[in-house]
Each structure stands twice: as structure tokens, then as C-alpha cells.
mmCIF file of C-alpha atoms in Angstrom:
data_model
loop_
_atom_site.group_PDB
_atom_site.id
_atom_site.type_symbol
_atom_site.label_atom_id
_atom_site.label_comp_id
_atom_site.label_asym_id
_atom_site.label_seq_id
_atom_site.Cartn_x
_atom_site.Cartn_y
_atom_site.Cartn_z
ATOM 1 C CA GLN A 1 -37.257 5.579 -26.204
ATOM 2 C CA VAL A 2 -37.206 4.675 -29.854
ATOM 3 C CA GLN A 3 -34.857 2.141 -31.360
ATOM 4 C CA LEU A 4 -34.137 1.784 -35.055
ATOM 5 C CA VAL A 5 -32.458 -1.257 -36.527
ATOM 6 C CA GLU A 6 -31.260 -1.329 -40.124
ATOM 7 C CA SER A 7 -30.467 -4.355 -42.222
ATOM 8 C CA GLY A 8 -29.836 -5.324 -45.817
ATOM 9 C CA GLY A 9 -26.521 -3.690 -46.528
ATOM 10 C CA GLY A 10 -23.678 -5.466 -48.208
ATOM 11 C CA LEU A 11 -21.356 -5.623 -51.170
ATOM 12 C CA VAL A 12 -22.821 -5.357 -54.638
ATOM 13 C CA GLN A 13 -21.440 -4.794 -58.117
ATOM 14 C CA PRO A 14 -22.211 -1.642 -60.075
ATOM 15 C CA GLY A 15 -25.625 -1.935 -61.639
ATOM 16 C CA GLY A 16 -26.811 -4.277 -58.943
ATOM 17 C CA SER A 17 -29.574 -3.913 -56.407
ATOM 18 C CA LEU A 18 -30.024 -3.989 -52.669
ATOM 19 C CA ARG A 19 -32.986 -3.553 -50.373
ATOM 20 C CA LEU A 20 -32.498 -1.910 -47.013
ATOM 21 C CA SER A 21 -34.913 -2.376 -44.154
ATOM 22 C CA CYS A 22 -35.422 -0.458 -40.947
ATOM 23 C CA ALA A 23 -37.792 -1.238 -38.111
ATOM 24 C CA ALA A 24 -38.656 1.120 -35.290
ATOM 25 C CA SER A 25 -39.550 -0.101 -31.840
ATOM 26 C CA GLY A 26 -39.976 1.233 -28.341
ATOM 27 C CA SER A 27 -42.097 4.028 -26.973
ATOM 28 C CA ILE A 28 -43.307 5.409 -30.249
ATOM 29 C CA GLY A 29 -45.992 7.973 -30.728
ATOM 30 C CA SER A 30 -47.400 8.408 -34.167
ATOM 31 C CA ILE A 31 -44.705 8.531 -36.804
ATOM 32 C CA TYR A 32 -44.713 11.574 -39.013
ATOM 33 C CA ALA A 33 -42.016 10.461 -41.384
ATOM 34 C CA MET A 34 -39.179 8.030 -41.865
ATOM 35 C CA GLY A 35 -36.238 8.233 -44.150
ATOM 36 C CA TRP A 36 -32.773 7.255 -45.164
ATOM 37 C CA TYR A 37 -29.564 9.212 -45.010
ATOM 38 C CA ARG A 38 -26.088 8.192 -45.991
ATOM 39 C CA HIS A 39 -22.541 9.099 -45.111
ATOM 40 C CA GLY A 40 -19.945 8.219 -47.695
ATOM 41 C CA PRO A 41 -16.183 8.362 -47.192
ATOM 42 C CA GLY A 42 -14.965 11.927 -47.245
ATOM 43 C CA LYS A 43 -18.485 13.268 -47.583
ATOM 44 C CA GLN A 44 -21.046 14.854 -45.327
ATOM 45 C CA ARG A 45 -24.133 12.970 -44.337
ATOM 46 C CA GLU A 46 -26.840 13.577 -46.890
ATOM 47 C CA LEU A 47 -30.508 12.897 -47.255
ATOM 48 C CA VAL A 48 -31.313 10.019 -49.570
ATOM 49 C CA ALA A 49 -35.075 9.685 -49.320
ATOM 50 C CA THR A 50 -37.946 10.349 -46.950
ATOM 51 C CA ILE A 51 -41.539 9.252 -46.739
ATOM 52 C CA THR A 52 -44.342 10.726 -44.648
ATOM 53 C CA SER A 53 -47.124 8.858 -42.923
ATOM 54 C CA GLY A 54 -49.353 9.873 -45.795
ATOM 55 C CA GLY A 55 -47.005 8.382 -48.348
ATOM 56 C CA SER A 56 -45.427 11.513 -49.746
ATOM 57 C CA THR A 57 -41.851 10.897 -50.815
ATOM 58 C CA ASN A 58 -38.785 12.985 -51.353
ATOM 59 C CA TYR A 59 -35.538 11.917 -52.998
ATOM 60 C CA ALA A 60 -32.103 13.316 -53.448
ATOM 61 C CA ASP A 61 -31.477 14.239 -57.061
ATOM 62 C CA SER A 62 -28.622 11.768 -57.220
ATOM 63 C CA VAL A 63 -30.897 8.790 -56.562
ATOM 64 C CA LYS A 64 -34.101 9.764 -58.323
ATOM 65 C CA GLY A 65 -35.239 7.057 -60.672
ATOM 66 C CA ARG A 66 -32.972 4.484 -59.067
ATOM 67 C CA PHE A 67 -34.069 4.285 -55.436
ATOM 68 C CA THR A 68 -37.553 3.730 -54.083
ATOM 69 C CA ILE A 69 -38.566 4.342 -50.493
ATOM 70 C CA SER A 70 -41.582 2.610 -49.017
ATOM 71 C CA ARG A 71 -43.180 2.223 -45.632
ATOM 72 C CA ASP A 72 -45.162 -0.295 -43.642
ATOM 73 C CA ASN A 73 -46.963 1.719 -41.001
ATOM 74 C CA ALA A 74 -48.289 -1.350 -39.211
ATOM 75 C CA LYS A 75 -44.733 -2.561 -38.664
ATOM 76 C CA ASN A 76 -43.205 0.872 -38.110
ATOM 77 C CA ALA A 77 -40.817 -0.021 -40.870
ATOM 78 C CA VAL A 78 -39.262 1.750 -43.795
ATOM 79 C CA TYR A 79 -37.503 0.260 -46.788
ATOM 80 C CA LEU A 80 -35.168 1.483 -49.461
ATOM 81 C CA GLN A 81 -35.031 -0.420 -52.711
ATOM 82 C CA MET A 82 -31.839 0.516 -54.494
ATOM 83 C CA SER A 83 -31.214 -0.372 -58.104
ATOM 84 C CA SER A 84 -28.687 0.594 -60.760
ATOM 85 C CA LEU A 85 -26.210 1.094 -57.978
ATOM 86 C CA LYS A 86 -23.100 3.122 -58.618
ATOM 87 C CA PRO A 87 -19.778 3.235 -56.791
ATOM 88 C CA GLU A 88 -20.754 6.729 -55.658
ATOM 89 C CA ASP A 89 -23.579 5.148 -53.662
ATOM 90 C CA THR A 90 -21.044 3.527 -51.364
ATOM 91 C CA ALA A 91 -21.788 4.755 -47.863
ATOM 92 C CA VAL A 92 -23.147 3.883 -44.490
ATOM 93 C CA TYR A 93 -26.898 4.221 -44.724
ATOM 94 C CA TYR A 94 -28.802 5.436 -41.694
ATOM 95 C CA CYS A 95 -32.467 5.098 -40.930
ATOM 96 C CA ASN A 96 -34.270 8.109 -39.515
ATOM 97 C CA CYS A 97 -37.597 8.397 -37.751
ATOM 98 C CA ASN A 98 -39.508 11.546 -36.893
ATOM 99 C CA SER A 99 -42.336 10.908 -34.485
ATOM 100 C CA ARG A 100 -44.655 12.430 -31.954
ATOM 101 C CA VAL A 101 -43.702 12.214 -28.298
ATOM 102 C CA GLY A 102 -46.549 10.335 -26.707
ATOM 103 C CA LEU A 103 -49.784 12.238 -27.076
ATOM 104 C CA THR A 104 -48.073 15.596 -27.210
ATOM 105 C CA THR A 105 -47.351 17.716 -30.241
ATOM 106 C CA ILE A 106 -43.636 17.507 -29.586
ATOM 107 C CA GLN A 107 -41.586 15.856 -32.289
ATOM 108 C CA ARG A 108 -38.518 13.720 -31.826
ATOM 109 C CA THR A 109 -35.940 12.386 -34.224
ATOM 110 C CA ASP A 110 -34.172 9.063 -33.851
ATOM 111 C CA TRP A 111 -31.404 7.405 -35.811
ATOM 112 C CA GLY A 112 -30.287 3.881 -36.463
ATOM 113 C CA GLN A 113 -26.664 2.844 -36.203
ATOM 114 C CA GLY A 114 -26.275 2.388 -39.926
ATOM 115 C CA THR A 115 -25.692 -0.371 -42.429
ATOM 116 C CA GLN A 116 -22.790 -0.443 -44.865
ATOM 117 C CA VAL A 117 -23.446 -0.445 -48.585
ATOM 118 C CA THR A 118 -20.445 -0.975 -50.820
ATOM 119 C CA VAL A 119 -20.731 -0.804 -54.592
ATOM 120 C CA SER A 120 -17.598 -2.112 -56.238
ATOM 121 C CA SER A 121 -16.358 -4.426 -58.950
#
């Protein structure tokens, strides 16, 4: 089994910054990609950013230029540096991990329990 634990959420004023961290542990095969999703009040869960094992990144249009995703493969960790935060960024942020099942070619997806980010004056 794979466990994901997020940290770094909190309350920040508009224009401020936060850095989210997520570490994966357990029976992990090679990780193909990790990412961040968020679920704001009254909204559907949406992709924020992803990063592959090779370092390729993908961002939601709403966060491009403001958020940066990074990865530490040795630690099975992914990070999300958030700057120029807006009230619209308020959401629970979830870590996601897509990995190989053992030595097979089967992929699995795991989710963290989320960390709250609140952007407010």
C-alpha cells in the first residue's frame, strides 16, 4: 500500500506564499508522476499541477506563473510552491501519486487526505 501525507497548508493573506509538501511511503514501485489537486468550496476537484519522473510539468491555467511544482525522487516527495496567492486559491489541496505496482506494468493512483489552504485578509 502507498501512503501520502501532505503538510504546509495554512492561512495566508492575498499575495502571500505557501509551500506544500507531500511524501509517499509504503510499498511503492517506481513512481511515474506526482501532482497536486484541489477542491475549493462549491467547486469540483481540479488539477493544479503534475510532474513526471523525468521532470516534465503541467499546470492549470489559473496557476501558471504563480505556482511551481517540484519533486525529490530520492524521498518520494513532491512540493508545491505557491506565490501571489489569491482568495480563489482557497481549497483543500490533495497530493496524488501515480506509480507502478511492484515490478508489473500495472499503474496505481493514490491520494493524500488533503491540507487546507485559506487565502484571506
